[in-house]
XYZ file of N, CA and C in Angstrom:
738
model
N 1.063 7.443 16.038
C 2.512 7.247 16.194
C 2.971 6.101 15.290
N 3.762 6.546 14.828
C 4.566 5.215 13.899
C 4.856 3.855 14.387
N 4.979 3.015 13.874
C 5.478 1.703 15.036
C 7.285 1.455 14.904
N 7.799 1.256 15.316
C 9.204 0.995 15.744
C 9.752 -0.249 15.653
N 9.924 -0.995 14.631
C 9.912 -2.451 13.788
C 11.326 -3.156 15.021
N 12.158 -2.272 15.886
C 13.134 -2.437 16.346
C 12.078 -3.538 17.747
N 11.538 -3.207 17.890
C 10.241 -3.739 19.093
C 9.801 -5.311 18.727
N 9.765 -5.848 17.231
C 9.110 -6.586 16.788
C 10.505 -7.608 16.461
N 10.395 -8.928 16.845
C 11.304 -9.648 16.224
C 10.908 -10.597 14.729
N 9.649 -10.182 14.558
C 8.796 -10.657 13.184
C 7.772 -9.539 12.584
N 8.486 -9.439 11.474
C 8.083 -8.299 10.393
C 7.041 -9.130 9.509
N 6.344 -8.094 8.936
C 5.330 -8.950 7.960
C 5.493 -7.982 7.066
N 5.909 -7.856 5.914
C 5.712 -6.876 4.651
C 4.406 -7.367 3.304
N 3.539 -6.325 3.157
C 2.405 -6.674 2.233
C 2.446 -5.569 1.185
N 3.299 -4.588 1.632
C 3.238 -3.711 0.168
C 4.365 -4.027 -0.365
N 3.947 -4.255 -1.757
C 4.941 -5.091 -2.742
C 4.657 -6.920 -2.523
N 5.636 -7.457 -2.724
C 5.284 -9.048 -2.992
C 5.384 -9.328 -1.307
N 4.478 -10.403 -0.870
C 4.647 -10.840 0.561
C 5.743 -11.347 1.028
N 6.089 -10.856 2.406
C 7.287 -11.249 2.762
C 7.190 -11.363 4.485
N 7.936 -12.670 4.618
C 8.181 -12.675 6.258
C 9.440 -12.482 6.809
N 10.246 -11.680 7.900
C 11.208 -11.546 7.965
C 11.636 -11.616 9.646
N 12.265 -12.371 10.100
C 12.509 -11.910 11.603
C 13.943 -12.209 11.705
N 14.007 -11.198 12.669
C 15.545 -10.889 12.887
C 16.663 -10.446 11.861
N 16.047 -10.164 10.836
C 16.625 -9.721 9.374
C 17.084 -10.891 8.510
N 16.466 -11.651 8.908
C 16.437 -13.182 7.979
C 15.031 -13.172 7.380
N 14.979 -13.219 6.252
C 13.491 -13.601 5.527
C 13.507 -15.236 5.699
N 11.846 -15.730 6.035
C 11.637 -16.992 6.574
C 10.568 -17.358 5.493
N 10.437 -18.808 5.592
C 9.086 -19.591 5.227
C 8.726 -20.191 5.814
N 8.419 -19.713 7.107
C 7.804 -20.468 7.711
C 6.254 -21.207 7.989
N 5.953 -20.207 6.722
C 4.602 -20.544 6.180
C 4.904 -21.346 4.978
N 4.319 -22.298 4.525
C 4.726 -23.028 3.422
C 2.774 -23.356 2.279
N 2.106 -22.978 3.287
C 0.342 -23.188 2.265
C -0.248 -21.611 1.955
N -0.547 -21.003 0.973
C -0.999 -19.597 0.478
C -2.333 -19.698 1.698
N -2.757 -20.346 1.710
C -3.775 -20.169 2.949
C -3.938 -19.613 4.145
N -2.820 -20.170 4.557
C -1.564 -19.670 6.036
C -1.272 -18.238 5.495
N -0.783 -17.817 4.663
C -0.399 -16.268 4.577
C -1.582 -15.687 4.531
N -2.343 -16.333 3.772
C -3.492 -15.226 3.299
C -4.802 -14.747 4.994
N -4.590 -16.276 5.589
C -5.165 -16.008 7.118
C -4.037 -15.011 7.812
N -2.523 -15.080 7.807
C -1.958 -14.275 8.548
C -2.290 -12.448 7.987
N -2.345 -12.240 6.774
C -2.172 -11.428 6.318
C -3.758 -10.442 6.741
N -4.510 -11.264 6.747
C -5.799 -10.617 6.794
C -6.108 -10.076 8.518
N -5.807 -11.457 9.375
C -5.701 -11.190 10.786
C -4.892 -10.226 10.942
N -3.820 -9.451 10.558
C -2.646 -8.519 10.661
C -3.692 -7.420 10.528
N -3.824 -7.063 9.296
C -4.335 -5.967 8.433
C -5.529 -5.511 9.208
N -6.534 -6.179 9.343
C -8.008 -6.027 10.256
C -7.807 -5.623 11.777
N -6.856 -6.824 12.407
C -6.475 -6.257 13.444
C -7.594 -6.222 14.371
N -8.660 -6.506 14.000
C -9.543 -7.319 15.132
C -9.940 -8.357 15.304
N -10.756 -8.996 15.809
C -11.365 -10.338 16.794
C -12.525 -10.957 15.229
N -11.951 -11.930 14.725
C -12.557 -12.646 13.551
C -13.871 -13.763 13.921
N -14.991 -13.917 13.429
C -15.327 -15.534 14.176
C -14.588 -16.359 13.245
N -14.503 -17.789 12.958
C -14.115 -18.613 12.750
C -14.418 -18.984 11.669
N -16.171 -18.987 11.735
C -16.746 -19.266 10.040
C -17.061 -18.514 9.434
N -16.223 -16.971 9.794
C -16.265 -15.748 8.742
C -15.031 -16.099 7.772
N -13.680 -16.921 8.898
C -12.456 -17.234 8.046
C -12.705 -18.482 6.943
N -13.455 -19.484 7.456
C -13.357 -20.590 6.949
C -14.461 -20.308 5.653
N -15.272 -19.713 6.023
C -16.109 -18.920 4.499
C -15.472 -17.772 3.403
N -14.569 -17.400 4.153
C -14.086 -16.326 3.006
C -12.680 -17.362 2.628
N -11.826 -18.020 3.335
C -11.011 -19.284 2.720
C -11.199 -20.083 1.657
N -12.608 -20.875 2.299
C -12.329 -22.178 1.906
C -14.162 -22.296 1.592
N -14.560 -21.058 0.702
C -16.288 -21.238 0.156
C -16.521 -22.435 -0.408
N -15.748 -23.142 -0.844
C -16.595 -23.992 -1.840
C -16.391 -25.671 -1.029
N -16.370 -25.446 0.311
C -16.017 -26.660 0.905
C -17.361 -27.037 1.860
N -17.462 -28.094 2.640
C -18.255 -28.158 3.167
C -18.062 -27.427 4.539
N -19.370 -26.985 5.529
C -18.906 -26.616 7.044
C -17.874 -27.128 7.499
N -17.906 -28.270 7.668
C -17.013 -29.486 8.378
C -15.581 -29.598 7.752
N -15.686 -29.669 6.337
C -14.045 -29.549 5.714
C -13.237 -28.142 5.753
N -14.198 -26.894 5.585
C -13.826 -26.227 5.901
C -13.123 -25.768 7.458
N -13.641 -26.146 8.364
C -13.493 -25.972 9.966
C -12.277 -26.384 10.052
N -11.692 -27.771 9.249
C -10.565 -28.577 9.531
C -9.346 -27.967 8.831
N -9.886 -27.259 7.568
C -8.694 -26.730 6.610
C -8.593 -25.586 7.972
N -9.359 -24.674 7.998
C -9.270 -23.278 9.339
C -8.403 -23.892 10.526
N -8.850 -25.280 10.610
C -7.589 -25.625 12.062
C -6.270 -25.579 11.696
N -5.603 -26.245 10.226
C -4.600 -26.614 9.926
C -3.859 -25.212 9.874
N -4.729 -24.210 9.255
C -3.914 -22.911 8.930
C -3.637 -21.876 10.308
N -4.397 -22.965 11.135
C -3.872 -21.983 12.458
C -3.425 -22.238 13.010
N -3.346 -23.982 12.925
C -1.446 -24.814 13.734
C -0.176 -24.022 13.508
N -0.175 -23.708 11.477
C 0.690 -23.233 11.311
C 0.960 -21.991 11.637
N 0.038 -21.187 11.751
C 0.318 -19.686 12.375
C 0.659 -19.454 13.674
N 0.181 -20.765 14.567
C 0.667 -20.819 16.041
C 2.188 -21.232 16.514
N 2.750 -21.652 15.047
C 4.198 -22.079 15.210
C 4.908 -21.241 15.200
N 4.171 -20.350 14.079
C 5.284 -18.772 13.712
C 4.796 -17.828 15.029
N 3.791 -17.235 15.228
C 3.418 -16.571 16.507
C 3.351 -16.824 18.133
N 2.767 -18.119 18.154
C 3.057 -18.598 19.398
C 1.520 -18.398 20.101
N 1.444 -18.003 21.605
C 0.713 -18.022 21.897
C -0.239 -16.232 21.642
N 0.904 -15.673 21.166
C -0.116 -14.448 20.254
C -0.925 -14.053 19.012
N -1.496 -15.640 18.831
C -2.806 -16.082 18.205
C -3.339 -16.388 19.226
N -4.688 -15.869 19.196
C -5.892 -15.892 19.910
C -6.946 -16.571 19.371
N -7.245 -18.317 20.155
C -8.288 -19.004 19.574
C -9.210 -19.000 20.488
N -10.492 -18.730 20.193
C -11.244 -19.429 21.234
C -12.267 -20.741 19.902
N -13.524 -20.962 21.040
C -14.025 -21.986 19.876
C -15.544 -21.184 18.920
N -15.067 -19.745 19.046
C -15.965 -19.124 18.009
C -15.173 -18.080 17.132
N -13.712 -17.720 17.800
C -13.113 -16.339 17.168
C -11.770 -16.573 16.764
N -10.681 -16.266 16.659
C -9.674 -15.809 16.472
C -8.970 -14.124 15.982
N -8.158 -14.187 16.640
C -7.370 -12.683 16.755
C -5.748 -12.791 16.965
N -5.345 -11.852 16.073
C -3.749 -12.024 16.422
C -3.530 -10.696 17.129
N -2.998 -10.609 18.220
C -2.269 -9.539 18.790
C -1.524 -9.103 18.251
N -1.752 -7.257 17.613
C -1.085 -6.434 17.135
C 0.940 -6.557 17.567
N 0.609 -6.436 18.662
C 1.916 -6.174 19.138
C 2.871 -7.016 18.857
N 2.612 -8.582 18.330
C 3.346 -9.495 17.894
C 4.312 -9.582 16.853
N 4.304 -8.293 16.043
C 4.764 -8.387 14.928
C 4.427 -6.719 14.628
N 5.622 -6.154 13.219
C 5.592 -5.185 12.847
C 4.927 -5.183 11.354
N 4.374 -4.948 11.382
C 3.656 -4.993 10.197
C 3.303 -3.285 8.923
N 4.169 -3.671 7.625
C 4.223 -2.188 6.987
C 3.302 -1.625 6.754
N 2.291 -2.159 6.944
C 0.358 -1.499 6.304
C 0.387 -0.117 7.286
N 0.580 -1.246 8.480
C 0.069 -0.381 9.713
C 1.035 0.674 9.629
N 2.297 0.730 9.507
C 3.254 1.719 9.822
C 2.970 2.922 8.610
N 2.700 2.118 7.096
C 2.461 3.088 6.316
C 1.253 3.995 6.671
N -0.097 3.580 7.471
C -1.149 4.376 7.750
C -0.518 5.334 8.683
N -0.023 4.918 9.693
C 0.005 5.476 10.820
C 1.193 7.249 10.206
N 2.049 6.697 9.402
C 2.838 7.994 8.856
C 1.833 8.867 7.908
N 0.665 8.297 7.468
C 0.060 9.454 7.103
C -0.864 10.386 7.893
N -0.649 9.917 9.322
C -1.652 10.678 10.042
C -0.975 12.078 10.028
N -1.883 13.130 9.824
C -1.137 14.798 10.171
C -1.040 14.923 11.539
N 0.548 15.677 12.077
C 0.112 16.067 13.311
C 0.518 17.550 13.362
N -0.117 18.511 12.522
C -0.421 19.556 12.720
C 0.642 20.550 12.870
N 2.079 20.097 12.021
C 3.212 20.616 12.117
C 3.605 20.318 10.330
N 3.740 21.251 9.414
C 4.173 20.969 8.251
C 5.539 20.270 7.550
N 6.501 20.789 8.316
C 7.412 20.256 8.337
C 7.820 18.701 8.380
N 7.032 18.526 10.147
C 6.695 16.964 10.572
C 6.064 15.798 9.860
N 4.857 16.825 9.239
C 4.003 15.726 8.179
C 4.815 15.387 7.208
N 5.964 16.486 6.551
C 6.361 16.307 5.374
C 7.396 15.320 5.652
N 8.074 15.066 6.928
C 9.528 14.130 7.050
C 8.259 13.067 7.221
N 6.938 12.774 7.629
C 6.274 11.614 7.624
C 5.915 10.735 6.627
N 5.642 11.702 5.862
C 5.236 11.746 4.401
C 6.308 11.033 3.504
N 7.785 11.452 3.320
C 8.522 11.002 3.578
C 8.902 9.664 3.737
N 8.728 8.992 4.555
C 9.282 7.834 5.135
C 7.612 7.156 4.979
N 6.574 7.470 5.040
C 5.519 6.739 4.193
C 5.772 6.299 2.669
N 6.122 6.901 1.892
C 6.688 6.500 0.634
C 7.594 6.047 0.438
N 8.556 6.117 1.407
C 9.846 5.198 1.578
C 9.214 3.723 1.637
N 8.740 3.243 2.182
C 8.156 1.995 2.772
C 7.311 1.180 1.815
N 6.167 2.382 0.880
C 5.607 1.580 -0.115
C 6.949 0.891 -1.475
N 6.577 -0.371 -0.705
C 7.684 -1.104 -2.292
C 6.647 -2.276 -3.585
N 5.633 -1.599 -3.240
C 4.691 -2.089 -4.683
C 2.706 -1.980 -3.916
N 2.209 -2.447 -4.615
C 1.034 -2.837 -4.548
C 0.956 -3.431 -3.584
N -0.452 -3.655 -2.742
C -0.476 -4.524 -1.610
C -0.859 -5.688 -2.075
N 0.277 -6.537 -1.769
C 0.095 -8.394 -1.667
C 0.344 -8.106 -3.293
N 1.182 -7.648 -4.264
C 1.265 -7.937 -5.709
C 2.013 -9.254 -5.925
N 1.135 -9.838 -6.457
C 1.622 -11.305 -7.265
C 1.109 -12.399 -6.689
N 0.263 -12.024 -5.232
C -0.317 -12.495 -4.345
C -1.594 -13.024 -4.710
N -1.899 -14.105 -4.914
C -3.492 -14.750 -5.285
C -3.583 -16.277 -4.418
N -5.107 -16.469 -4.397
C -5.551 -17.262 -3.426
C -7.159 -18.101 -4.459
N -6.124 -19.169 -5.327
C -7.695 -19.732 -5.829
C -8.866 -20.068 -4.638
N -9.898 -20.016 -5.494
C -11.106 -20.403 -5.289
C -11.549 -19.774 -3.706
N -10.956 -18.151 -3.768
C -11.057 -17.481 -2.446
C -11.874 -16.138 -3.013
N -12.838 -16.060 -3.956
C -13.293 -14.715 -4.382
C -13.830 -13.292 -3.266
N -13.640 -13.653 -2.370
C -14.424 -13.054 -1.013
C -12.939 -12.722 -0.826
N -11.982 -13.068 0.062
C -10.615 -12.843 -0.166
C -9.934 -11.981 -0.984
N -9.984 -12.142 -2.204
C -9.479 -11.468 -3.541
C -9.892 -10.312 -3.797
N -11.348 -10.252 -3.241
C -12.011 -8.909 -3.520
C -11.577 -7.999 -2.080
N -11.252 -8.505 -1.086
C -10.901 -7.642 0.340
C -9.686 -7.451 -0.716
N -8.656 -8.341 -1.059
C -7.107 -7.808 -1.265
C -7.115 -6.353 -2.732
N -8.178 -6.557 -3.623
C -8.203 -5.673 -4.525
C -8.750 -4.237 -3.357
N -9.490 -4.083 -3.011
C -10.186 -2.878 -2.233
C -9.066 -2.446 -1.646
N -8.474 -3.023 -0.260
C -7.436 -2.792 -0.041
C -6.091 -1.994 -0.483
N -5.634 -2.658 -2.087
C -4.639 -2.390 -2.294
C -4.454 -1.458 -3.273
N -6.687 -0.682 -3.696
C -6.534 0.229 -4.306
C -6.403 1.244 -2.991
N -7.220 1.047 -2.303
C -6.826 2.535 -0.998
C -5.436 2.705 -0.385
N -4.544 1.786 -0.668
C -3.285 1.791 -0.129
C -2.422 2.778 -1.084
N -3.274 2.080 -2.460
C -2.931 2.918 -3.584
C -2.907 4.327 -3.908
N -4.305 4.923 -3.774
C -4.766 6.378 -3.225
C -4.079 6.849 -2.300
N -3.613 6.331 -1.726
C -3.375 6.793 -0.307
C -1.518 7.530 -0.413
N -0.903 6.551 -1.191
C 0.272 7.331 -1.628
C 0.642 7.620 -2.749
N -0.255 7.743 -3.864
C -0.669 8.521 -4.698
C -0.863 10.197 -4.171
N -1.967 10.420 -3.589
C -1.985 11.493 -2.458
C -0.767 11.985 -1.783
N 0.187 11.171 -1.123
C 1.662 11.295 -0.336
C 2.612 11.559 -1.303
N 2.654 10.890 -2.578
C 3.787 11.721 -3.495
C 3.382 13.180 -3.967
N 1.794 13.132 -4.464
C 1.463 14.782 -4.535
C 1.376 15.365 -3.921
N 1.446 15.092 -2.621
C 1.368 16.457 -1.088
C 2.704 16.562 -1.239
N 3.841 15.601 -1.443
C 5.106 15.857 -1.086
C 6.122 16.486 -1.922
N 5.267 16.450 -3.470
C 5.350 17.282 -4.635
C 5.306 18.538 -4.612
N 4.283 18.879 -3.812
C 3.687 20.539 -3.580
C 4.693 20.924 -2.874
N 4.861 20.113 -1.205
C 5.939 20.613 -0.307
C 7.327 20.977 -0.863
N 8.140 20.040 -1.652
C 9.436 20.206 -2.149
C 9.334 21.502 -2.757
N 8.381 21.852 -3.755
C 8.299 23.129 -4.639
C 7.744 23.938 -3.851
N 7.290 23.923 -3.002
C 7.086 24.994 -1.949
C 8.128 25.353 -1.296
N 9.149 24.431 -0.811
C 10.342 24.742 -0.648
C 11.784 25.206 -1.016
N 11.402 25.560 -2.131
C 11.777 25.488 -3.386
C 13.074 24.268 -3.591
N 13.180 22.939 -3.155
C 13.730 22.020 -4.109
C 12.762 21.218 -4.501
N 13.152 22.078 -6.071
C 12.920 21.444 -6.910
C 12.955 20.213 -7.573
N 14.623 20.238 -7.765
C 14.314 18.207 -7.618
C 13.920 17.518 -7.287
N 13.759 17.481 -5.712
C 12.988 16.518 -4.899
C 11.662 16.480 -5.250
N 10.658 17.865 -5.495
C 9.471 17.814 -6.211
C 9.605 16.856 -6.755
N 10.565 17.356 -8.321
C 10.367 16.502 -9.535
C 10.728 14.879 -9.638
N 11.336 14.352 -8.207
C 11.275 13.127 -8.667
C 10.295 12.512 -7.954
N 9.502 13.415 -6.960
C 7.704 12.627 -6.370
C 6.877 12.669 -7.495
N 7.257 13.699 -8.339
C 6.305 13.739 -9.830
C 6.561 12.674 -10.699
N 8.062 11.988 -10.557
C 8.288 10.964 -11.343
C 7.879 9.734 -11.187
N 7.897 9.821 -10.039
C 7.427 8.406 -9.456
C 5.975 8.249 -9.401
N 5.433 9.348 -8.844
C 3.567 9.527 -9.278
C 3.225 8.905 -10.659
N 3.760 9.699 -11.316
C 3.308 9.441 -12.846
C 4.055 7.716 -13.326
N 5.093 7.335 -12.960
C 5.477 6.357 -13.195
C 4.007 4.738 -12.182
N 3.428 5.302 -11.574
C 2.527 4.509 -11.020
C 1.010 4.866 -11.614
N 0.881 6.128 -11.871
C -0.342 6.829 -12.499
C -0.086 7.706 -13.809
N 0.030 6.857 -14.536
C 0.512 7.543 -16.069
C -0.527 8.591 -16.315
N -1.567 8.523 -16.038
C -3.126 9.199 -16.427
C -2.972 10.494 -15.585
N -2.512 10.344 -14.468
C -2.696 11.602 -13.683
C -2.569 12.922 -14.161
N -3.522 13.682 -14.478
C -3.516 14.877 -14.724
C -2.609 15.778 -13.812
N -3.405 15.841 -12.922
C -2.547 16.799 -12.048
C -1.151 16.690 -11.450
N -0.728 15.617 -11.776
C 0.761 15.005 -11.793
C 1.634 15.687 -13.113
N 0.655 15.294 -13.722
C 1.595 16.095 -15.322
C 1.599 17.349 -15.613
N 0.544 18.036 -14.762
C 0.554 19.637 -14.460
C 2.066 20.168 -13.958
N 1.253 19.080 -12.488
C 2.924 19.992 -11.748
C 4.468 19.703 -12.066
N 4.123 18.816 -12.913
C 5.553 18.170 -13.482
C 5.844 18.994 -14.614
N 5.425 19.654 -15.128
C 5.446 20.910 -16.405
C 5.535 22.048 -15.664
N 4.854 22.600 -14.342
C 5.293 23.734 -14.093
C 6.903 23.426 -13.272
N 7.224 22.406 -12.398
C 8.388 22.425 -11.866
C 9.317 22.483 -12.945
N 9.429 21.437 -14.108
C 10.342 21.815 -14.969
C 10.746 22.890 -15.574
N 9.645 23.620 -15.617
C 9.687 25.039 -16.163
C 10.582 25.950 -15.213
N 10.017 25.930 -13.910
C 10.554 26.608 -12.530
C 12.407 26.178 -12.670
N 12.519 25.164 -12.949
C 14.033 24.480 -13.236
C 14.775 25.227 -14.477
N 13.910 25.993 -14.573
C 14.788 26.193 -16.285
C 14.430 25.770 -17.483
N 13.638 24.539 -17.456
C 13.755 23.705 -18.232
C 12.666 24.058 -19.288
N 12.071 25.617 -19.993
C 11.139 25.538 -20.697
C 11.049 24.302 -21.790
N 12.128 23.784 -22.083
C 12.008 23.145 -23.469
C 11.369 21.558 -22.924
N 11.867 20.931 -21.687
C 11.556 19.756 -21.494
C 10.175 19.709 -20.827
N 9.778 21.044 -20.590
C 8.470 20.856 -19.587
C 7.567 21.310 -21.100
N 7.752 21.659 -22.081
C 7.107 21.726 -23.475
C 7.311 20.646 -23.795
N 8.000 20.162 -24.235
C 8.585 18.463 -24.727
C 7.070 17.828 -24.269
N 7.456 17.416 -22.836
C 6.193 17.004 -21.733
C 4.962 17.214 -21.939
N 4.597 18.437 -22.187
C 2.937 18.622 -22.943
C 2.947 18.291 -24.126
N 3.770 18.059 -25.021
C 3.443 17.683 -26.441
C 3.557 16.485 -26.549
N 4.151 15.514 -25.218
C 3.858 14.086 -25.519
C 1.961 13.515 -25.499
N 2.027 12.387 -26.596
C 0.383 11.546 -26.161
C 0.035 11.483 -25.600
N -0.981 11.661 -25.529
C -1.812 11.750 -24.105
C -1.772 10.086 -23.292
N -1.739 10.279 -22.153
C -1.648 8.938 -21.739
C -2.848 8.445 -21.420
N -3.512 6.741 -21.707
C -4.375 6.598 -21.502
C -5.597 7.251 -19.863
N -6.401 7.835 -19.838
C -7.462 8.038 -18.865
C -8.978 8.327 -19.411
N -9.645 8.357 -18.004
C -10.754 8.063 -18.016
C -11.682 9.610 -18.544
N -10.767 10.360 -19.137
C -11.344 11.852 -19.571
C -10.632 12.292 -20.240
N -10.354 11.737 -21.528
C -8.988 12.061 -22.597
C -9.330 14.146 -23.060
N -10.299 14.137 -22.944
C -10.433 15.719 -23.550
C -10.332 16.898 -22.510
N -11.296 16.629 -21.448
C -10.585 17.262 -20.772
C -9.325 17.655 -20.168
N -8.850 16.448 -19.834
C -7.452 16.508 -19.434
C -6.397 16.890 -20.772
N -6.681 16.752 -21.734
C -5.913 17.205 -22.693
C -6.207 19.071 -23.014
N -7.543 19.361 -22.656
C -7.468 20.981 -22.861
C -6.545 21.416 -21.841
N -6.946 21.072 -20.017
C -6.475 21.399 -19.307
C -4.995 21.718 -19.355
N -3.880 20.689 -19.588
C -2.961 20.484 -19.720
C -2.329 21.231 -21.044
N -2.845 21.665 -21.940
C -2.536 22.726 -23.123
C -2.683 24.175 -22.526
N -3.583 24.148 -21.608
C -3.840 25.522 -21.021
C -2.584 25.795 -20.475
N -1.883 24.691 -19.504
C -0.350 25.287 -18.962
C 0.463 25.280 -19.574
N 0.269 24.513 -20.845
C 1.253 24.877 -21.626
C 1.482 25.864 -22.348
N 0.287 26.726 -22.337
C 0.194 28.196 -23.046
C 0.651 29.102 -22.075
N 0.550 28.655 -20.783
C 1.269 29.594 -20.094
C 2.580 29.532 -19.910
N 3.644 28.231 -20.087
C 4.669 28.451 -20.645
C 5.422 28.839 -22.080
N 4.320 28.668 -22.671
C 4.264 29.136 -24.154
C 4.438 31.233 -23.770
N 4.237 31.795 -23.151
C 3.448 33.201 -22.828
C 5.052 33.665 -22.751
């Protein structure tokens, strides 16, 4: 089930640049990248942390002891913004889901299928509505390489993930036959995945389906865009163009 941000009087947004928002006021109430980067991770995981898993993936290059103290400071400040829905004990910490609306979660939760085409597709939908960039883009945390590497993993599967949601929702529109709507999930695909083959497929046959033999030819006769299989994807993609060529 989706979450209902109307429930939450503190929003956390991570796709696209980080953002805190409650009550439709964006806040700073975090003021150290540390503090976000602990809120952001406790959000996202969403389970029960120990302490010197945080203060090791934080603050590696410190000692036990300096580290423990930087881990206290960043959780004063998170206890100001949350309250008592940070969960300390003296080995763990956990933030209670329910404290906050958070877009990760809402974007997963709209890609779940529930076995109604239609339904998936208005889900689908409003999952791509929501992605407004990369997860945590512009977002960095020196001397946190343990950190950096969770936020890259992350924000390629977030990536995949509606990559996948503009091409399911690509198929659906042209299955439905609007077309436009296809063609602008194809635009936006390809505007995030220039390489995508199969993006530039269906973006040549919808144009075609539109009328448009000349611009969906145009389209195959542009350069190939950089990827990781320049020949194949370049026969492939001549092949449909011979079939609008036919």
């Amino acid at each position: 089930m989706a979450w209902d941000n109307s429930a939450s009087s503190l929003q956390l947004y991570l796709l696209g640049p980080l953002r805190l928002v409650r009550e439709g006021q964006a806040i700073t109430a975090l003021r150290r990248s540390k503090s976000h980067a602990l809120l952001s991770y406790l959000a996202v995981t969403g389970s029960s942390q120990r302490r010197s898993t945080l203060a090791a993936l934080l603050w590696p290059d410190y000692a036990d002891r300096q580290a423990a103290m930087s881990l206290r400071t960043a959780l004063s400040d998170l206890r100001k913004l949350v309250g008592d829905q940070l969960e300390v004990t003296g080995q763990s910490v956990s933030l209670r889901r329910e404290v906050l609306w958070l877009d990760v979660a809402q974007f997963d939760a709209l890609l779940k299928r529930t076995g109604d085409d239609e339904a998936d597709a208005l889900q689908l939908q409003a999952a791509v509505s929501l992605y407004a960039g990369d997860f945590l883009a512009g977002f960095h945390v020196p001397g946190a390489p343990e950190f950096e590497h969770w936020v890259v993993s992350e924000r390629e599967r977030l990536r995949q993930a509606m990559l996948t949601a503009l091409q399911t929702l690509a198929a659906w529109h042209a299955q439905q036959r609007d077309l436009a709507a296809s063609l602008d999930q194809l635009t936006r695909l390809l505007a995030m995945e220039p390489a995508s083959e199969a993006g530039h497929r269906q973006k040549m046959v919808v144009l075609a389906r539109m009328g448009q033999r000349s611009a969906a030819l145009t389209h195959r006769r542009q350069p190939d865009r950089p990827c990781s299989a320049q020949r194949p994807r370049a026969r492939s993609l001549a092949a449909v163009g011979h079939e609008l060529d036919a």
